Structures are given as C-alpha cells and as structure tokens.
mmCIF file of C-alpha atoms in Angstrom:
data_model
loop_
_atom_site.group_PDB
_atom_site.id
_atom_site.type_symbol
_atom_site.label_atom_id
_atom_site.label_comp_id
_atom_site.label_asym_id
_atom_site.label_seq_id
_atom_site.Cartn_x
_atom_site.Cartn_y
_atom_site.Cartn_z
ATOM 1 C CA MET A 1 51.473 -109.204 -44.650
ATOM 2 C CA LEU A 2 55.206 -108.944 -44.002
ATOM 3 C CA LEU A 3 56.229 -107.667 -40.589
ATOM 4 C CA CYS A 4 59.480 -105.790 -40.034
ATOM 5 C CA PRO A 5 61.735 -107.543 -37.469
ATOM 6 C CA PRO A 6 61.768 -105.576 -34.190
ATOM 7 C CA GLY A 7 65.508 -104.993 -34.454
ATOM 8 C CA LYS A 8 65.157 -103.315 -37.837
ATOM 9 C CA ALA A 9 62.232 -101.218 -36.628
ATOM 10 C CA LEU A 10 64.217 -100.028 -33.611
ATOM 11 C CA THR A 11 67.201 -99.253 -35.817
ATOM 12 C CA TYR A 12 64.969 -97.198 -38.089
ATOM 13 C CA LEU A 13 63.624 -95.191 -35.142
ATOM 14 C CA LEU A 14 67.194 -94.511 -34.008
ATOM 15 C CA LEU A 15 68.676 -93.560 -37.364
ATOM 16 C CA ALA A 16 65.764 -91.981 -39.251
ATOM 17 C CA PRO A 17 66.484 -88.328 -40.122
ATOM 18 C CA PRO A 18 64.349 -85.821 -38.200
ATOM 19 C CA SER A 19 61.062 -85.035 -39.914
ATOM 20 C CA GLY A 20 57.669 -83.613 -39.158
ATOM 21 C CA LYS A 21 56.333 -87.063 -38.313
ATOM 22 C CA LEU A 22 59.432 -88.120 -36.358
ATOM 23 C CA PRO A 23 61.267 -85.153 -34.796
ATOM 24 C CA ALA A 24 64.822 -85.549 -33.552
ATOM 25 C CA HIS A 25 64.023 -85.906 -29.852
ATOM 26 C CA THR A 26 60.700 -87.583 -29.168
ATOM 27 C CA PRO A 27 59.531 -90.111 -26.567
ATOM 28 C CA ILE A 28 59.133 -92.843 -29.192
ATOM 29 C CA ARG A 29 62.694 -92.361 -30.440
ATOM 30 C CA ARG A 30 64.033 -92.393 -26.876
ATOM 31 C CA ALA A 31 61.993 -95.517 -26.126
ATOM 32 C CA ALA A 32 63.563 -97.218 -29.146
ATOM 33 C CA ILE A 33 67.045 -96.251 -27.949
ATOM 34 C CA ASP A 34 66.285 -97.636 -24.500
ATOM 35 C CA LEU A 35 65.007 -100.916 -25.957
ATOM 36 C CA ILE A 36 68.092 -101.230 -28.157
ATOM 37 C CA GLY A 37 70.309 -100.989 -25.097
ATOM 38 C CA ARG A 38 68.297 -103.291 -22.869
ATOM 39 C CA GLY A 39 67.645 -105.963 -25.484
ATOM 40 C CA PHE A 40 70.743 -105.726 -27.644
ATOM 41 C CA THR A 41 71.599 -109.418 -27.363
ATOM 42 C CA VAL A 42 68.143 -110.198 -28.769
ATOM 43 C CA TRP A 43 68.127 -107.585 -31.544
ATOM 44 C CA GLU A 44 71.784 -107.916 -32.588
ATOM 45 C CA PRO A 45 71.257 -110.499 -35.382
ATOM 46 C CA TYR A 46 68.789 -108.127 -37.065
ATOM 47 C CA MET A 47 70.872 -104.972 -36.737
ATOM 48 C CA ASP A 48 73.729 -103.261 -38.486
ATOM 49 C CA VAL A 49 75.828 -103.033 -35.331
ATOM 50 C CA SER A 50 78.176 -100.391 -36.753
ATOM 51 C CA ALA A 51 75.283 -98.141 -37.742
ATOM 52 C CA VAL A 52 73.626 -98.554 -34.345
ATOM 53 C CA LEU A 53 76.791 -97.783 -32.370
ATOM 54 C CA LEU A 54 77.623 -94.758 -34.505
ATOM 55 C CA GLY A 55 74.028 -93.561 -34.274
ATOM 56 C CA LEU A 56 74.093 -93.771 -30.487
ATOM 57 C CA LEU A 57 77.498 -92.130 -30.417
ATOM 58 C CA GLU A 58 76.155 -89.260 -32.506
ATOM 59 C CA LEU A 59 73.564 -88.553 -29.826
ATOM 60 C CA CYS A 60 76.274 -88.607 -27.142
ATOM 61 C CA CYS A 61 78.597 -86.094 -28.791
ATOM 62 C CA ASP A 62 77.056 -83.177 -26.900
ATOM 63 C CA ALA A 63 77.229 -84.910 -23.514
ATOM 64 C CA GLU A 64 79.432 -82.182 -22.033
ATOM 65 C CA LYS A 65 76.928 -79.533 -23.106
ATOM 66 C CA HIS A 66 74.127 -81.395 -21.326
ATOM 67 C CA ALA A 67 76.192 -82.532 -18.324
ATOM 68 C CA ALA A 68 74.952 -79.800 -15.998
ATOM 69 C CA SER A 69 71.282 -80.508 -16.626
ATOM 70 C CA MET A 70 71.780 -84.290 -16.433
ATOM 71 C CA MET A 71 73.483 -84.021 -13.039
ATOM 72 C CA SER A 72 71.343 -81.298 -11.488
ATOM 73 C CA GLY A 73 68.208 -83.382 -11.119
ATOM 74 C CA LEU A 74 66.154 -80.762 -12.930
ATOM 75 C CA PRO A 75 63.783 -81.726 -15.765
ATOM 76 C CA LEU A 76 65.814 -82.536 -18.853
ATOM 77 C CA THR A 77 65.438 -80.936 -22.229
ATOM 78 C CA PRO A 78 64.462 -83.406 -24.972
ATOM 79 C CA ALA A 79 68.010 -83.263 -26.378
ATOM 80 C CA ALA A 80 69.584 -83.911 -22.973
ATOM 81 C CA ASP A 81 67.165 -86.778 -22.351
ATOM 82 C CA SER A 82 68.113 -88.355 -25.686
ATOM 83 C CA CYS A 83 71.794 -87.934 -24.848
ATOM 84 C CA ARG A 84 71.397 -89.574 -21.444
ATOM 85 C CA THR A 85 69.384 -92.458 -22.900
ATOM 86 C CA ALA A 86 71.936 -93.022 -25.668
ATOM 87 C CA ARG A 87 74.842 -93.036 -23.192
ATOM 88 C CA HIS A 88 73.046 -95.595 -21.061
ATOM 89 C CA ALA A 89 72.313 -97.729 -24.129
ATOM 90 C CA LEU A 90 75.974 -97.661 -25.165
ATOM 91 C CA SER A 91 77.006 -98.779 -21.684
ATOM 92 C CA LEU A 92 74.479 -101.623 -21.702
ATOM 93 C CA ILE A 93 75.554 -102.795 -25.160
ATOM 94 C CA ALA A 94 79.253 -102.674 -24.301
ATOM 95 C CA THR A 95 78.876 -104.648 -21.071
ATOM 96 C CA ALA A 96 76.427 -107.157 -22.570
ATOM 97 C CA ARG A 97 78.539 -107.812 -25.686
ATOM 98 C CA PRO A 98 82.041 -106.431 -25.057
ATOM 99 C CA SER A 99 83.581 -108.298 -27.986
ATOM 100 C CA ALA A 100 80.968 -106.928 -30.401
ATOM 101 C CA PHE A 101 81.472 -103.384 -29.158
ATOM 102 C CA ILE A 102 85.284 -103.560 -29.237
ATOM 103 C CA THR A 103 85.660 -105.255 -32.620
ATOM 104 C CA THR A 104 83.057 -103.037 -34.262
ATOM 105 C CA MET A 105 84.582 -99.829 -32.930
ATOM 106 C CA ALA A 106 88.083 -101.000 -33.885
ATOM 107 C CA LYS A 107 86.916 -101.615 -37.462
ATOM 108 C CA GLU A 108 85.313 -98.184 -37.592
ATOM 109 C CA VAL A 109 88.499 -96.583 -36.252
ATOM 110 C CA ALA A 110 90.560 -98.382 -38.915
ATOM 111 C CA ARG A 111 88.118 -97.245 -41.589
ATOM 112 C CA HIS A 112 88.278 -93.693 -40.274
ATOM 113 C CA ALA A 113 92.100 -93.763 -40.309
ATOM 114 C CA ALA A 114 92.096 -94.912 -43.934
ATOM 115 C CA MET A 115 89.647 -92.170 -44.863
ATOM 116 C CA ALA A 116 91.721 -89.609 -42.965
ATOM 117 C CA ALA A 117 94.855 -90.600 -44.865
ATOM 118 C CA ASN A 118 92.990 -90.324 -48.153
ATOM 119 C CA ALA A 119 91.412 -87.019 -47.125
ATOM 120 C CA GLN A 120 94.818 -85.642 -46.172
ATOM 121 C CA SER A 121 96.165 -86.448 -49.607
ATOM 122 C CA GLN A 122 93.177 -84.631 -51.067
ATOM 123 C CA SER A 123 93.271 -81.789 -48.504
ATOM 124 C CA ALA A 124 89.760 -82.683 -47.331
ATOM 125 C CA PRO A 125 89.346 -82.430 -43.526
ATOM 126 C CA ILE A 126 87.167 -85.009 -41.773
ATOM 127 C CA HIS A 127 87.331 -83.533 -38.278
ATOM 128 C CA THR A 128 83.540 -83.442 -38.132
ATOM 129 C CA SER A 129 83.288 -87.253 -38.136
ATOM 130 C CA VAL A 130 81.354 -88.762 -35.234
ATOM 131 C CA LEU A 131 84.471 -90.790 -34.379
ATOM 132 C CA VAL A 132 86.275 -87.493 -33.798
ATOM 133 C CA ARG A 133 83.507 -85.653 -31.967
ATOM 134 C CA GLY A 134 82.648 -88.724 -29.901
ATOM 135 C CA LYS A 135 86.146 -89.449 -28.579
ATOM 136 C CA PRO A 136 85.355 -88.605 -24.920
ATOM 137 C CA GLU A 137 82.330 -90.894 -24.964
ATOM 138 C CA ILE A 138 84.271 -93.754 -26.559
ATOM 139 C CA LEU A 139 86.952 -93.462 -23.878
ATOM 140 C CA ARG A 140 84.255 -93.445 -21.195
ATOM 141 C CA VAL A 141 82.894 -96.767 -22.455
ATOM 142 C CA ILE A 142 86.377 -98.274 -22.805
ATOM 143 C CA GLU A 143 87.143 -97.304 -19.212
ATOM 144 C CA LEU A 144 83.836 -98.844 -18.141
ATOM 145 C CA LEU A 145 84.777 -102.112 -19.840
ATOM 146 C CA ILE A 146 88.208 -102.113 -18.220
ATOM 147 C CA ASP A 147 86.556 -101.673 -14.820
ATOM 148 C CA LYS A 148 83.863 -104.303 -15.272
ATOM 149 C CA MET A 149 85.032 -106.705 -18.006
ATOM 150 C CA GLN A 150 88.802 -106.896 -17.635
ATOM 151 C CA SER A 151 89.163 -110.412 -19.040
ATOM 152 C CA ASP A 152 87.140 -109.542 -22.144
ATOM 153 C CA VAL A 153 89.262 -106.449 -22.717
ATOM 154 C CA ALA A 154 92.471 -108.466 -22.295
ATOM 155 C CA GLU A 155 91.335 -110.898 -24.999
ATOM 156 C CA LEU A 156 91.103 -107.979 -27.447
ATOM 157 C CA ILE A 157 93.740 -105.701 -25.971
ATOM 158 C CA VAL A 158 95.256 -104.709 -29.337
ATOM 159 C CA GLU A 159 91.865 -103.675 -30.703
ATOM 160 C CA VAL A 160 91.210 -101.761 -27.483
ATOM 161 C CA MET A 161 94.542 -99.984 -27.862
ATOM 162 C CA ASP A 162 93.709 -99.128 -31.489
ATOM 163 C CA ILE A 163 90.560 -97.414 -30.235
ATOM 164 C CA THR A 164 92.344 -95.763 -27.310
ATOM 165 C CA VAL A 165 95.191 -94.361 -29.411
ATOM 166 C CA HIS A 166 92.640 -92.919 -31.833
ATOM 167 C CA CYS A 167 90.777 -91.183 -29.019
ATOM 168 C CA LEU A 168 93.672 -89.819 -26.965
ATOM 169 C CA ASP A 169 94.977 -86.326 -27.575
ATOM 170 C CA ALA A 170 98.443 -86.714 -29.119
ATOM 171 C CA ALA A 171 99.794 -83.502 -27.587
ATOM 172 C CA GLN A 172 98.592 -84.456 -24.127
ATOM 173 C CA LEU A 173 100.008 -87.967 -24.519
ATOM 174 C CA LYS A 174 103.384 -86.506 -25.487
ATOM 175 C CA GLN A 175 103.395 -84.127 -22.541
ATOM 176 C CA LYS A 176 102.006 -86.360 -19.788
ATOM 177 C CA GLY A 177 102.531 -89.939 -20.966
ATOM 178 C CA LEU A 178 100.047 -92.797 -21.117
ATOM 179 C CA GLN A 179 99.865 -93.446 -17.374
ATOM 180 C CA GLU A 180 98.611 -89.949 -16.650
ATOM 181 C CA THR A 181 96.580 -89.454 -19.822
ATOM 182 C CA PHE A 182 94.569 -92.683 -19.633
ATOM 183 C CA PRO A 183 95.600 -94.679 -16.552
ATOM 184 C CA ALA A 184 92.894 -97.321 -17.006
ATOM 185 C CA ILE A 185 94.685 -98.993 -19.937
ATOM 186 C CA CYS A 186 97.911 -99.157 -17.925
ATOM 187 C CA ARG A 187 96.329 -101.638 -15.507
ATOM 188 C CA PHE A 188 97.233 -104.346 -17.993
ATOM 189 C CA ASN A 189 100.745 -105.717 -17.634
ATOM 190 C CA MET A 190 100.823 -106.486 -21.354
ATOM 191 C CA VAL A 191 100.808 -102.728 -22.021
ATOM 192 C CA SER A 192 103.906 -100.551 -21.657
ATOM 193 C CA TYR A 193 104.698 -96.966 -22.643
ATOM 194 C CA ASP A 194 108.144 -95.488 -23.236
ATOM 195 C CA ASN A 195 108.368 -91.774 -22.502
ATOM 196 C CA HIS A 196 111.609 -91.393 -24.455
ATOM 197 C CA SER A 197 110.471 -92.692 -27.839
ATOM 198 C CA ARG A 198 106.713 -92.234 -27.220
ATOM 199 C CA ARG A 199 106.096 -95.822 -28.217
ATOM 200 C CA ILE A 200 103.417 -98.093 -26.822
ATOM 201 C CA ALA A 201 103.999 -101.851 -26.732
ATOM 202 C CA VAL A 202 101.057 -104.230 -26.404
ATOM 203 C CA GLY A 203 101.239 -107.997 -26.036
ATOM 204 C CA ALA A 204 98.414 -109.880 -27.732
ATOM 205 C CA ARG A 205 96.642 -113.138 -26.969
ATOM 206 C CA ASN A 206 97.792 -114.584 -30.312
ATOM 207 C CA GLY A 207 101.459 -114.141 -29.359
ATOM 208 C CA TYR A 208 101.986 -111.021 -31.448
ATOM 209 C CA LEU A 209 103.461 -107.760 -30.249
ATOM 210 C CA ALA A 210 101.871 -104.493 -31.358
ATOM 211 C CA LEU A 211 104.212 -101.513 -31.385
ATOM 212 C CA TYR A 212 102.623 -98.076 -31.711
ATOM 213 C CA ASP A 213 104.877 -95.160 -32.642
ATOM 214 C CA GLN A 214 103.300 -91.816 -31.800
ATOM 215 C CA LYS A 215 105.881 -89.939 -33.880
ATOM 216 C CA THR A 216 104.868 -91.678 -37.087
ATOM 217 C CA ALA A 217 101.279 -92.598 -36.122
ATOM 218 C CA LYS A 218 101.964 -96.158 -37.252
ATOM 219 C CA CYS A 219 101.461 -99.558 -35.657
ATOM 220 C CA GLN A 220 103.790 -102.471 -36.351
ATOM 221 C CA MET A 221 102.691 -106.059 -35.652
ATOM 222 C CA ILE A 222 105.520 -108.457 -34.765
ATOM 223 C CA ALA A 223 105.328 -112.238 -34.370
ATOM 224 C CA ALA A 224 106.857 -112.590 -30.906
ATOM 225 C CA HIS A 225 105.659 -115.670 -29.002
ATOM 226 C CA GLY A 226 103.850 -118.902 -29.694
ATOM 227 C CA ALA A 227 101.384 -118.278 -26.865
ATOM 228 C CA PRO A 228 99.644 -115.274 -25.271
ATOM 229 C CA VAL A 229 101.952 -112.427 -24.268
ATOM 230 C CA MET A 230 101.073 -111.744 -20.647
ATOM 231 C CA ALA A 231 103.575 -108.986 -19.826
ATOM 232 C CA VAL A 232 105.705 -106.408 -21.630
ATOM 233 C CA ALA A 233 107.933 -103.652 -20.272
ATOM 234 C CA PHE A 234 110.303 -101.075 -21.706
ATOM 235 C CA SER A 235 113.652 -100.635 -19.999
ATOM 236 C CA PRO A 236 114.073 -97.331 -18.115
ATOM 237 C CA ASP A 237 116.118 -95.845 -20.968
ATOM 238 C CA GLY A 238 113.738 -97.159 -23.635
ATOM 239 C CA ARG A 239 116.475 -99.019 -25.504
ATOM 240 C CA HIS A 240 115.127 -102.478 -24.777
ATOM 241 C CA LEU A 241 111.775 -104.168 -24.436
ATOM 242 C CA ALA A 242 111.082 -107.354 -22.501
ATOM 243 C CA THR A 243 108.144 -109.612 -23.369
ATOM 244 C CA TYR A 244 106.983 -112.644 -21.413
ATOM 245 C CA SER A 245 104.669 -115.517 -22.267
ATOM 246 C CA TYR A 246 103.357 -117.368 -19.230
ATOM 247 C CA GLN A 247 102.175 -120.424 -21.187
ATOM 248 C CA GLU A 248 105.277 -120.605 -23.369
ATOM 249 C CA ASN A 249 107.613 -120.156 -20.369
ATOM 250 C CA LYS A 250 109.761 -117.777 -22.364
ATOM 251 C CA LEU A 251 111.157 -114.275 -21.918
ATOM 252 C CA LEU A 252 112.395 -112.299 -24.915
ATOM 253 C CA PHE A 253 114.556 -109.192 -25.024
ATOM 254 C CA TRP A 254 114.130 -106.799 -27.929
ATOM 255 C CA GLN A 255 116.372 -103.967 -29.050
ATOM 256 C CA MET A 256 114.603 -100.800 -30.116
ATOM 257 C CA ALA A 257 115.733 -98.699 -33.079
ATOM 258 C CA ALA A 258 116.569 -95.123 -32.172
ATOM 259 C CA GLY A 259 114.940 -93.264 -35.060
ATOM 260 C CA LEU A 260 111.638 -93.228 -36.867
ATOM 261 C CA PHE A 261 113.126 -94.617 -40.086
ATOM 262 C CA GLY A 262 113.243 -98.057 -38.519
ATOM 263 C CA MET A 263 109.472 -98.054 -38.164
ATOM 264 C CA MET A 264 109.042 -97.008 -41.767
ATOM 265 C CA SER A 265 111.288 -99.773 -43.031
ATOM 266 C CA GLY A 266 109.812 -102.408 -40.726
ATOM 267 C CA SER A 267 113.023 -102.869 -38.698
ATOM 268 C CA SER A 268 112.417 -100.711 -35.637
ATOM 269 C CA ILE A 269 112.761 -103.691 -33.306
ATOM 270 C CA LYS A 270 114.677 -106.956 -33.273
ATOM 271 C CA CYS A 271 114.864 -109.842 -30.832
ATOM 272 C CA ILE A 272 118.352 -110.078 -29.349
ATOM 273 C CA ARG A 273 117.945 -112.691 -26.617
ATOM 274 C CA SER A 274 115.608 -115.477 -25.553
ATOM 275 C CA HIS A 275 115.417 -117.039 -22.093
ATOM 276 C CA ASP A 276 113.495 -120.077 -20.942
ATOM 277 C CA THR A 277 111.704 -119.447 -17.663
ATOM 278 C CA ARG A 278 110.679 -121.841 -14.927
ATOM 279 C CA PRO A 279 107.105 -123.068 -15.320
ATOM 280 C CA ALA A 280 104.877 -121.379 -12.775
ATOM 281 C CA ARG A 281 103.358 -123.579 -10.091
ATOM 282 C CA ALA A 282 99.817 -122.293 -10.625
ATOM 283 C CA GLY A 283 97.170 -124.924 -11.290
ATOM 284 C CA SER A 284 95.498 -125.566 -14.610
ATOM 285 C CA ASN A 285 92.371 -123.783 -13.393
ATOM 286 C CA THR A 286 94.191 -120.505 -12.800
ATOM 287 C CA SER A 287 91.862 -117.749 -13.969
ATOM 288 C CA LEU A 288 92.822 -115.155 -16.530
ATOM 289 C CA ASN A 289 92.052 -112.405 -14.017
ATOM 290 C CA SER A 290 94.615 -113.764 -11.557
ATOM 291 C CA LEU A 291 97.193 -114.046 -14.335
ATOM 292 C CA LEU A 292 96.504 -110.492 -15.446
ATOM 293 C CA LYS A 293 97.204 -109.251 -11.941
ATOM 294 C CA GLY A 294 100.027 -111.604 -10.973
ATOM 295 C CA VAL A 295 102.286 -111.779 -14.033
ATOM 296 C CA ARG A 296 104.478 -108.738 -14.640
ATOM 297 C CA LEU A 297 107.963 -107.565 -15.549
ATOM 298 C CA VAL A 298 110.021 -105.186 -13.423
ATOM 299 C CA TRP A 299 113.256 -103.630 -14.659
ATOM 300 C CA ILE A 300 115.696 -103.203 -11.759
ATOM 301 C CA THR A 301 118.520 -101.749 -13.892
ATOM 302 C CA GLN A 302 118.971 -100.798 -17.536
ATOM 303 C CA LYS A 303 120.019 -104.397 -18.275
ATOM 304 C CA ASN A 304 118.221 -106.572 -15.724
ATOM 305 C CA VAL A 305 114.571 -107.494 -15.396
ATOM 306 C CA ILE A 306 112.627 -109.571 -12.881
ATOM 307 C CA VAL A 307 109.740 -111.802 -13.933
ATOM 308 C CA LEU A 308 107.021 -111.929 -11.290
ATOM 309 C CA THR A 309 104.652 -114.852 -11.850
ATOM 310 C CA GLY A 310 101.223 -115.682 -10.528
ATOM 311 C CA ASP A 311 102.551 -118.129 -7.931
ATOM 312 C CA GLY A 312 104.561 -115.382 -6.232
ATOM 313 C CA SER A 313 107.975 -116.500 -7.506
ATOM 314 C CA GLU A 314 110.617 -114.204 -8.997
ATOM 315 C CA GLN A 315 113.175 -114.835 -11.724
ATOM 316 C CA LYS A 316 115.947 -112.459 -12.757
ATOM 317 C CA PHE A 317 117.265 -112.161 -16.315
ATOM 318 C CA SER A 318 119.803 -109.978 -18.107
ATOM 319 C CA VAL A 319 119.844 -108.565 -21.618
#
C-alpha cells in the first residue's frame, strides 16, 4: 500500500476545490493550513512551494473584509478563521525560509508581468490574478521580513524590490515617493529613490545595480562593482547616482539620462568617475547587520558626496 507523503496530503487539503465532502472553510482544511505553516521546513521538499504560497495568498485576499471580526475578539466566521490561519501560515513560512519565500514570489511576479504584457497585447485583462488582489498581504509579509530578517532581505534585495514595485500603487508612488509609500524598504542604504525621474536604484550583493524606471515600468541591470554594493544614493537634482562597495573600496559616480528613451535603448546611465576609498578599519568579523546600518552615502551638494563607513570615518568625493 502506497502512502501519500504528508506534505502532498497537506497541499491537497489546502488547494482542493470546495466540494460536498471538503467544503471551502472546514476545520480539517484549517488544520492543514496551520500544519503547513508550522512545519514548512519539514514539508517543503514534498511541496510545490509556488502553489502553496499562492493558495495561502488566495485565502488572505479578503483580509480587509474580515479585519473587524479578527480584531474584535468575537467568534470568527469560518471564512475569517481560514483567512487568519492562512495569514499566520504565510508569516511562519516567510520567517522560517525567507529565501524560499522571496525567490518564489519574485518568480511568480516575473511570470505575472510576462502574462500581463501578453494579455495587454491581446486586450485580455488579468486584474483578477491573486498576485493583484493579494498585494496588501504580500507587502505585509515583506515588511515583516524587513523587521525580523534584515540580513536575509539584504541578500536578495533586488528580488525584494521586484516584489515591492509590483505591489505598490504607481499613482501613490508618483505622488508621495518611496519613502512615504513604503518606508520599510528605504531602511536599506543600497536603495535610493529619485523624486524627479521616479527611478529606484538598488545595489545588489553580486555587484550589479538594478535601475527601476516607473515611467517605463522597466528594470535595467548594470554591472557596477566587483563586490557587493552596500550603498547607493541619487544626487539632490537626480542627475547623478553614487554607488559604493565596502569590500571593493570603490565609489562610482554615474550620470543619469534625462529622458525615457535612454532606458529603452539601454543607455540611461553611464559611469563617469571612479574613486578608490580608504579601507575601513572594521574587523573581518564585522556582521552584515552592522554594515547595513553603518555604510551610507550622503550628498552635501549637487556635486559632492560623503561616504560614511562602519568604523565611523568619513570620506568626501566630488563628481
């Protein structure tokens, strides 16, 4: 007699369409959701992680509708109970396996973007997708990870930004900027937003620079440094971008193209100056968390920037 692995059985209970034998919101389905969250590291090898995350997200899409009953302390409706259990499971999965959550969601966002582009060409709306309806819940989990797992988020900061850009309201981002729209992501010094051009620059652990243009909804990846990019910052007028690699001991200045045609042709940014920086005095056991907090760039004029390093020293450079 062949037995179904527990992970597959739990996945079935989560994803099975409602039926007479297994209604949408039953104790056994909620128990399966709870077990998925609590034991995800055990079940993960036997699960389709994408399907599980999207299935849980589907149950969370009506969280705002159930918010009052979930916070009032009154007995929950079956639907509200399922929603609460699914939200808790998502939080447990994300904090237990942040890399799995981030990479899986980033792949789903990329797949959704490709489908959206194809649907647009065919005039077929996909606004009912769970990745659209579940945006508030995705942002909630991303903010949770930033609060609790900052180093893990920093390792995959470009993927996190892919997810964040997908979830943020473009009109609100244009009106209020990134700092006000989603301040959690701005805690990272390798993230910078320019209000003039509505571009987001993100420094990656592999030395690349990701440049998001909200006007064209495109992301350009640029080979910038030979080591992790620990800090980036747009100049006050948005005409220049500074990037700094702590391990490479190098600061680069980039000139930004004024129009959107540069992004389309792949020439929206070019490196115009490179400076060697003094090696920081921090020890070899300096933690990533301390680097994330201590290394940053501060523009003091339109042409001058100060590099603040983890050892408390300052260095001034000019474009």
